[in-house]
mmCIF file of C-alpha atoms and ligand atoms in Angstrom:
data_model
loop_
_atom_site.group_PDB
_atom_site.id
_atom_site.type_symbol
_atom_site.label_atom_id
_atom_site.label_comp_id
_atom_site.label_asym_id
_atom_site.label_seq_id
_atom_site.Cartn_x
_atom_site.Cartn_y
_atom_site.Cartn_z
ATOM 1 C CA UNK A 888 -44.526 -0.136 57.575
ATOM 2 C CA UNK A 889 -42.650 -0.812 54.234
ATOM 3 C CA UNK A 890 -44.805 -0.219 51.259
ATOM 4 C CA UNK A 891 -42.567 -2.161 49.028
ATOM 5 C CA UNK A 892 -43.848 -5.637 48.088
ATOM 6 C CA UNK A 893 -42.008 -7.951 50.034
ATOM 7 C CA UNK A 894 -42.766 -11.824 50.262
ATOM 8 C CA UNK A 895 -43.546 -13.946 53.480
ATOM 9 C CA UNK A 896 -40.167 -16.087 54.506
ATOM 10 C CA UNK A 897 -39.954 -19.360 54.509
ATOM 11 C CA UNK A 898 -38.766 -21.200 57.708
ATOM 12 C CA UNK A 899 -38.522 -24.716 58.146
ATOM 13 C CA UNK A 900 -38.566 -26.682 61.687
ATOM 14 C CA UNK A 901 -36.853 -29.730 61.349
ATOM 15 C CA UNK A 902 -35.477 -32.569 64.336
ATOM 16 C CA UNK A 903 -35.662 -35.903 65.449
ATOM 17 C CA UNK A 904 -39.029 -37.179 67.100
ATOM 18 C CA UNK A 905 -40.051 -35.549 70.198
ATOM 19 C CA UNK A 906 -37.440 -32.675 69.600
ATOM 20 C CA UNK A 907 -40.139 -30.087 70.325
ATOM 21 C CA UNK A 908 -40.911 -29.417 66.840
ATOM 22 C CA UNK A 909 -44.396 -28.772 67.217
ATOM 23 C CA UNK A 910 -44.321 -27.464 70.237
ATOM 24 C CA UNK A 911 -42.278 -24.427 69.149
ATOM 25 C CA UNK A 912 -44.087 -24.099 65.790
ATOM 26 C CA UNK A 913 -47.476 -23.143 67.572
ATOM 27 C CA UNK A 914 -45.736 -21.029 70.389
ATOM 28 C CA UNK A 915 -43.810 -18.996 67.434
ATOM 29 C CA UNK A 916 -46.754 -18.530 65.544
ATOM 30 C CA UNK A 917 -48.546 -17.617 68.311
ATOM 31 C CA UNK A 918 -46.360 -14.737 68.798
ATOM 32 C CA UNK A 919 -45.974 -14.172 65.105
ATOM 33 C CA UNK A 920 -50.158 -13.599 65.163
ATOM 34 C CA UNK A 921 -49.789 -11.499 68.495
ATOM 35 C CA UNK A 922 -47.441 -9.107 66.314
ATOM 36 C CA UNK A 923 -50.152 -9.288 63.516
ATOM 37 C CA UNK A 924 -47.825 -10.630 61.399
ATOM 38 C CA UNK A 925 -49.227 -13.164 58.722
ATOM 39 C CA UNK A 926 -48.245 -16.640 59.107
ATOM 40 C CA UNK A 927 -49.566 -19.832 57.998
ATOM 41 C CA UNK A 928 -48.153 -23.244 59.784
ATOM 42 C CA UNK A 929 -47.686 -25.927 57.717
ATOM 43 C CA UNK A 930 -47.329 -29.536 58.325
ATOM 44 C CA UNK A 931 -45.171 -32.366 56.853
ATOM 45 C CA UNK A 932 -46.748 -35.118 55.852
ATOM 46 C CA UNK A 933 -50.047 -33.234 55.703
ATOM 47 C CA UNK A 934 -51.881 -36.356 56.682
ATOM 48 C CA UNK A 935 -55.014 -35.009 55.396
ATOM 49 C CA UNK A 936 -54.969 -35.114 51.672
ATOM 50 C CA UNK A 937 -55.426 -38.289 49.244
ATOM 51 C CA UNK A 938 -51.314 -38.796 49.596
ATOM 52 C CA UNK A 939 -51.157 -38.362 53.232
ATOM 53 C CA UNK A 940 -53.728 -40.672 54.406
ATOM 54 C CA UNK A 941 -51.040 -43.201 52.645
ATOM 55 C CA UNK A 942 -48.543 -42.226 54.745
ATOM 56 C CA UNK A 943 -50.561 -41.974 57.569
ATOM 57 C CA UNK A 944 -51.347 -45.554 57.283
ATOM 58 C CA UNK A 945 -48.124 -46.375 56.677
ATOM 59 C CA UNK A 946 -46.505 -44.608 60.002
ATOM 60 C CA UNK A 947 -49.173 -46.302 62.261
ATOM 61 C CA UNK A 948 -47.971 -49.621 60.419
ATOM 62 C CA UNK A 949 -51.343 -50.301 59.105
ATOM 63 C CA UNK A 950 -50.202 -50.834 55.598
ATOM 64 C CA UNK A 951 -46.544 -51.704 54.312
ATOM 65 C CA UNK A 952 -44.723 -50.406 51.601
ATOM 66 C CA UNK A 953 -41.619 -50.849 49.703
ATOM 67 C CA UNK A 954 -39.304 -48.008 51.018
ATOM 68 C CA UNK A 955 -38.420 -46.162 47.574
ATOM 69 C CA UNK A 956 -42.694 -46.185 47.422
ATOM 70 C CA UNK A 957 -43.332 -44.634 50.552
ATOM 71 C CA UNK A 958 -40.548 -42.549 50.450
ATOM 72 C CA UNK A 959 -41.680 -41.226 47.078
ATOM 73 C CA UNK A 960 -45.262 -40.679 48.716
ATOM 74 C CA UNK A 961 -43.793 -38.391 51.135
ATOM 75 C CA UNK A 962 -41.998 -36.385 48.569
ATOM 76 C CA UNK A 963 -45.210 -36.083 46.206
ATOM 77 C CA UNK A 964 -47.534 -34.706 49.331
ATOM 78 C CA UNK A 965 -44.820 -32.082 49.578
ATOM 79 C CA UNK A 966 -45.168 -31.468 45.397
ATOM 80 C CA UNK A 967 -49.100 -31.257 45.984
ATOM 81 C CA UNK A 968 -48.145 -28.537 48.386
ATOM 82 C CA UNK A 969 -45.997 -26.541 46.440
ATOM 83 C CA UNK A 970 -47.646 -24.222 44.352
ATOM 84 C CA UNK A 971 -49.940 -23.312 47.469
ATOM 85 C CA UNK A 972 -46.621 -22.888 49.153
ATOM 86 C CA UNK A 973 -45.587 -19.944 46.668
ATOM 87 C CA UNK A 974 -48.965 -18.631 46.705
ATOM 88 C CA UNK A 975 -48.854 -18.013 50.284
ATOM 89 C CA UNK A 976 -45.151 -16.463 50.078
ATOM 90 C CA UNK A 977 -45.827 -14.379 47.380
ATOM 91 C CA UNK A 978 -49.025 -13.120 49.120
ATOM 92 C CA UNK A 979 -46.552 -12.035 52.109
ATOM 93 C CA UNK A 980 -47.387 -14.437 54.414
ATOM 94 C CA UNK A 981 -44.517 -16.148 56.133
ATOM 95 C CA UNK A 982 -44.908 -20.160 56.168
ATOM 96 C CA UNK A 983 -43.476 -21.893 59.085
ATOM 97 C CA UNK A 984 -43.269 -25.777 58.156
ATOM 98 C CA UNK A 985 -42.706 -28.385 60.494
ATOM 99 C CA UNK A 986 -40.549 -30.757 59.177
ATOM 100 C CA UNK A 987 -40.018 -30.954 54.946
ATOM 101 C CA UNK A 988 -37.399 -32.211 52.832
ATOM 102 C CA UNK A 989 -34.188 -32.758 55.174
ATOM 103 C CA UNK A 990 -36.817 -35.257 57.135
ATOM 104 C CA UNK A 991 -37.223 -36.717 53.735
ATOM 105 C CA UNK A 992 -33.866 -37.669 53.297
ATOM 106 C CA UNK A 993 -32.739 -38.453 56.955
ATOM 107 C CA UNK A 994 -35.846 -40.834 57.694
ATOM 108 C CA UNK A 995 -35.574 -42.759 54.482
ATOM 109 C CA UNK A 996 -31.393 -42.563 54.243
ATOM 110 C CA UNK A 997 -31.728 -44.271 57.735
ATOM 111 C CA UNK A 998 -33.271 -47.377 56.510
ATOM 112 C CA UNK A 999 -30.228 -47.878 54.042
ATOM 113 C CA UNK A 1000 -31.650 -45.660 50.822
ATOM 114 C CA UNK A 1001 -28.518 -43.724 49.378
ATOM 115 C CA UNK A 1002 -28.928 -40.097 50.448
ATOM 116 C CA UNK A 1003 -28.349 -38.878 46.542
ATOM 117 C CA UNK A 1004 -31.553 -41.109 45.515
ATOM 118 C CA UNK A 1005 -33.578 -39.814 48.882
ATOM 119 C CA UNK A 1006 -32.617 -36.015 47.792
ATOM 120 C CA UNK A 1007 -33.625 -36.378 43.864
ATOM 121 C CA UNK A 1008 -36.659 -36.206 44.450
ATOM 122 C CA UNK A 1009 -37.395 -32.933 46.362
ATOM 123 C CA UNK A 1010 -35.142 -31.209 44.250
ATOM 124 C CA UNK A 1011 -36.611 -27.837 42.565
ATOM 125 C CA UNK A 1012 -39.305 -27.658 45.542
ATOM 126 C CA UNK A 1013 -39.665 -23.999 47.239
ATOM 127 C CA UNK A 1014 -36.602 -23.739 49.190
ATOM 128 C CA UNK A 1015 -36.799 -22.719 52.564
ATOM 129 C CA UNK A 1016 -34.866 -19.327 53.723
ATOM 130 C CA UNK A 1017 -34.022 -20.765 56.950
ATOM 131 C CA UNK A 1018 -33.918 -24.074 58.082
ATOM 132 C CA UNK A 1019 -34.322 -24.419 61.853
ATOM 133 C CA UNK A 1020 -33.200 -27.731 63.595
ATOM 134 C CA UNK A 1021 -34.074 -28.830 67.077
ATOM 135 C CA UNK A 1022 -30.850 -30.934 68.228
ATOM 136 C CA UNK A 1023 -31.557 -33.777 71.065
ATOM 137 C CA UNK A 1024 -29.750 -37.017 71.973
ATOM 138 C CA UNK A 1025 -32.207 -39.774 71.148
ATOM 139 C CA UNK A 1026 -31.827 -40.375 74.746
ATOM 140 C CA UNK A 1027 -32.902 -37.440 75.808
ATOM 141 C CA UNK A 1028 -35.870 -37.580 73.408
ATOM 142 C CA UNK A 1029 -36.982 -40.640 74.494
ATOM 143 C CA UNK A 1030 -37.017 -39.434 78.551
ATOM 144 C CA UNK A 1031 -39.691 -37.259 76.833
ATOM 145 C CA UNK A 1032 -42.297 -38.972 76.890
ATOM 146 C CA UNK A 1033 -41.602 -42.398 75.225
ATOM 147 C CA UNK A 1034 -41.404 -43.607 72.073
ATOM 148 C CA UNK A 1035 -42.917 -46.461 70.285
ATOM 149 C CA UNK A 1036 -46.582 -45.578 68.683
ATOM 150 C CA UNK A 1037 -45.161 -44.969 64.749
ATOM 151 C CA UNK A 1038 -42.853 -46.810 63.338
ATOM 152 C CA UNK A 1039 -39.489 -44.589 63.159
ATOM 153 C CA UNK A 1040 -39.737 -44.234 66.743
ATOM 154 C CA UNK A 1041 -37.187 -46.072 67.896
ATOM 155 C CA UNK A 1042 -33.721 -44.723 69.444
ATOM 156 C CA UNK A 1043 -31.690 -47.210 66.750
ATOM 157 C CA UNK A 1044 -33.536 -45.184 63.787
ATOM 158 C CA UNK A 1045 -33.561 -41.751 65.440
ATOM 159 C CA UNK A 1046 -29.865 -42.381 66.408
ATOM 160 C CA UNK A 1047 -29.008 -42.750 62.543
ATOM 161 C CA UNK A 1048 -31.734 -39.835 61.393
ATOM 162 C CA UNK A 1049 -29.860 -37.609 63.710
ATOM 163 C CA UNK A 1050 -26.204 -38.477 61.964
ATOM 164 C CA UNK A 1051 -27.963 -37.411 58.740
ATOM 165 C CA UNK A 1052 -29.365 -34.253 59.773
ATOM 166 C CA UNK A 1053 -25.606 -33.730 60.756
ATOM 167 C CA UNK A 1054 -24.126 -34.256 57.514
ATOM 168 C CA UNK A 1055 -27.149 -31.831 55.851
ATOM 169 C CA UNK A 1056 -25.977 -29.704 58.428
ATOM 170 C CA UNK A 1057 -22.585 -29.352 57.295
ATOM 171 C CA UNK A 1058 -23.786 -29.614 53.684
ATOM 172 C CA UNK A 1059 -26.053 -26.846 53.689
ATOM 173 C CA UNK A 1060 -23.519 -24.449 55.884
ATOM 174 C CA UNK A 1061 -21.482 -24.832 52.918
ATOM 175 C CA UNK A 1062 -23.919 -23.984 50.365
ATOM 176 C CA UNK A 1063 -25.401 -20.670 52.282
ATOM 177 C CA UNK A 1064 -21.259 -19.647 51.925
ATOM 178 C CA UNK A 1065 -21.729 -19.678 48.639
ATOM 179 C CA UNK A 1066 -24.975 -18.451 47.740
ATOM 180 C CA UNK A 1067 -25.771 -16.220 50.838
ATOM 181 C CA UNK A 1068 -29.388 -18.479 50.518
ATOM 182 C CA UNK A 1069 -30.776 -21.097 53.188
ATOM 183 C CA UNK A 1070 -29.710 -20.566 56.600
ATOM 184 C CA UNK A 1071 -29.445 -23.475 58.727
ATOM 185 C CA UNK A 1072 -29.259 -22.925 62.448
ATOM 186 C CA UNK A 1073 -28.785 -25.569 64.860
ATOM 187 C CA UNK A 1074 -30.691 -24.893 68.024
ATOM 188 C CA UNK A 1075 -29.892 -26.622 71.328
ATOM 189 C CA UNK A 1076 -33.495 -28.754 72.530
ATOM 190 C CA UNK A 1077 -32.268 -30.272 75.219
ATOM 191 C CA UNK A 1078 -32.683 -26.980 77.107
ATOM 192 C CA UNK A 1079 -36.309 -25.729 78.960
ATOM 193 C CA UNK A 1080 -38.582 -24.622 76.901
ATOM 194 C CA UNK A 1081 -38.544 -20.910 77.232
ATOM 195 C CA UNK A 1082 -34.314 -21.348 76.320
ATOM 196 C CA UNK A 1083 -35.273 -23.249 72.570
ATOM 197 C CA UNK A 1084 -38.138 -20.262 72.341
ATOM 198 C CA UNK A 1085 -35.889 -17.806 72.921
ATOM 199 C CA UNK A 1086 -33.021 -19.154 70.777
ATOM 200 C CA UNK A 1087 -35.367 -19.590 67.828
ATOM 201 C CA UNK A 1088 -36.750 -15.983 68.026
ATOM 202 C CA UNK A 1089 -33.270 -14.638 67.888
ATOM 203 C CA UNK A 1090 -32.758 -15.988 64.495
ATOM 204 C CA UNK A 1091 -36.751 -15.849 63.186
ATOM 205 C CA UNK A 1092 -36.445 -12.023 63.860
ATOM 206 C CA UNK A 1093 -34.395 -11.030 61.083
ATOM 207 C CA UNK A 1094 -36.783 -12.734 58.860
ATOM 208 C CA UNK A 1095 -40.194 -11.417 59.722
ATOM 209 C CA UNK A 1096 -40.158 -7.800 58.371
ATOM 210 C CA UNK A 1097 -40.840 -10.012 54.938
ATOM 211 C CA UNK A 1098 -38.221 -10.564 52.648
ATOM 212 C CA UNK A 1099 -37.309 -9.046 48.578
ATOM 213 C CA UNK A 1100 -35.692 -11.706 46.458
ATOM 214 C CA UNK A 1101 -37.578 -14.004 44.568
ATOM 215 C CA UNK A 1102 -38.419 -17.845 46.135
ATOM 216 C CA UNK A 1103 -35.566 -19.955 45.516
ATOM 217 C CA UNK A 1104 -35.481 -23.659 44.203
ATOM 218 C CA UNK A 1105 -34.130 -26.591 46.882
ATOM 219 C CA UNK A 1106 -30.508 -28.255 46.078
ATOM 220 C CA UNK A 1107 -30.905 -26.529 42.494
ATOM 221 C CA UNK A 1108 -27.339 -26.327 40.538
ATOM 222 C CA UNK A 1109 -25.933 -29.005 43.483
ATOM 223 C CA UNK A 1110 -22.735 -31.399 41.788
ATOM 224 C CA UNK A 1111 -24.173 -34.791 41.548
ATOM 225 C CA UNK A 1112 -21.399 -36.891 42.211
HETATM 226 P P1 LIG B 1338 -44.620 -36.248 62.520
HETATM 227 O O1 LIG B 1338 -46.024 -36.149 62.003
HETATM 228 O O2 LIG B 1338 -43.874 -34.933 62.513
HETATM 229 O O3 LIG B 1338 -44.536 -36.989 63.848
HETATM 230 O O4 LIG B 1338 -43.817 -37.154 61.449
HETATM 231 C C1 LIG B 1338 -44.199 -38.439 61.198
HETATM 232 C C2 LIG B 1338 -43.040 -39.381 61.041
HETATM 233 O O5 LIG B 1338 -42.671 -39.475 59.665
HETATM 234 C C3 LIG B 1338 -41.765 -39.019 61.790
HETATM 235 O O6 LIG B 1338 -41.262 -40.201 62.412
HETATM 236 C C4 LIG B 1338 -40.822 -38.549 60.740
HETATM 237 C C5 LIG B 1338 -41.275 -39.258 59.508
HETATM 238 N N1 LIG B 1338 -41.110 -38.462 58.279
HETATM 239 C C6 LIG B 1338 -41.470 -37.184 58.093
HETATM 240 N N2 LIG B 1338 -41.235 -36.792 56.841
HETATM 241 C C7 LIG B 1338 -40.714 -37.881 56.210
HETATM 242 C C8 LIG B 1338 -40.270 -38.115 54.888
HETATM 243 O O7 LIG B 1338 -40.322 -37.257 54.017
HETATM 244 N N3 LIG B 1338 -39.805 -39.369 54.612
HETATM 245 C C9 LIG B 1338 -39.762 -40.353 55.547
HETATM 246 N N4 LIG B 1338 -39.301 -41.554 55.193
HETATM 247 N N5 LIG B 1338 -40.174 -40.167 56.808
HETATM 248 C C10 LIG B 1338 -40.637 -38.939 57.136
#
């Protein structure tokens, strides 16, 4: 074991609704924890603070809001998070975060928002060091197990949230060229269960020994256009 300080990585799950997400969060912990490796899950929204019981509302379409509110509401409950966030990663632990700020900018750039305005907000938040994203059809998703209880489930939406995550995709490929920082990885969800388990462990691996460069800042230093 390494006695040089080393900080906990941060790796983000991200995908469309019913993409797994969840499901591989808790098995990789799981065998994150069976390693006795330190790792702390967290969610996005965290529906359990003052913020998120707003959005939580608002995704079982008991209250509306205007979309720059809500979408602003989802960006603050990951602010309130933040410095916990650090905390954690500077502590060693590794964070693994289902869904964060690419969901904010694919769910809200899908109702018509423009993707600059969805992005300012979140910008200077911990970046993640690798960004993991389920791919699946919104047909396949929906075979799933059905959509329809919260209100972005619907294959229209999840058809245009998946043509975002596509362009972040290509986006953030292009940024790790140039900064070696912020590895996205597309993973294949369509596949059984023990295939998307195994294809996320592949690339987790590398990252649980703990990492030595400070946290970084999301979408810092990006061109505005
Ligand atoms: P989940 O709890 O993972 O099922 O996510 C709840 C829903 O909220 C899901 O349809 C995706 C959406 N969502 C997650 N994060 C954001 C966000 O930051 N902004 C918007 N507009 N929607 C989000």
């Amino acid at each position: 074991m390494s006695s040089s300080k080393k900080r906990g990585a941060f790796i983000v799950i991200e995908g469309l609704d019913r993409s797994g997400k969840s499901t591989q969060a808790a098995t990789l912990v799981e065998r994150l924890q069976a390693k006795h490796i330190a790792v702390q899950l967290q969610k996005f929204p965290d529906r359990t603070t003052t913020i998120g019981r707003m959005i939580d509302s608002y995704l079982r379409s008991e209250s509306d809001l205007d979309d720059h509110t809500i979408h602003l509401l989802f960006s603050a409950n990951r602010w309130e998070l933040a410095t916990s966030i650090e905390e954690t990663l500077n502590a060693g632990t590794i964070i693994l975060c289902d869904r964060y700020a690419f969901s904010g900018i694919a769910f809200s750039a899908s109702k018509g928002l423009p993707f600059e305005w969805c992005r300012a907000p979140d910008v200077s938040l911990p970046a993640p060091d690798l960004i993991l994203f389920l791919d699946i059809t919104p047909e396949k998703a929906k075979e799933r197990g059905g959509y329809g209880e919260e209100r972005y489930e619907k294959e229209e939406t999840q058809r245009k949230v998946r043509q975002i995550f596509g362009r972040m995709a290509e986006e953030t490929a292009a940024q790790y060229e140039k900064s070696n920082h912020g590895r996205w990885v597309t993973i294949d969800a369509s596949q059984s269960l023990e295939a998307v388990t195994a294809d996320i462990w592949k690339v987790v691996e590398p990252f649980v020994e703990g990492l030595s460069g400070p946290i970084h800042r999301l979408w810092e230093g990006l061109d505005q256009p």
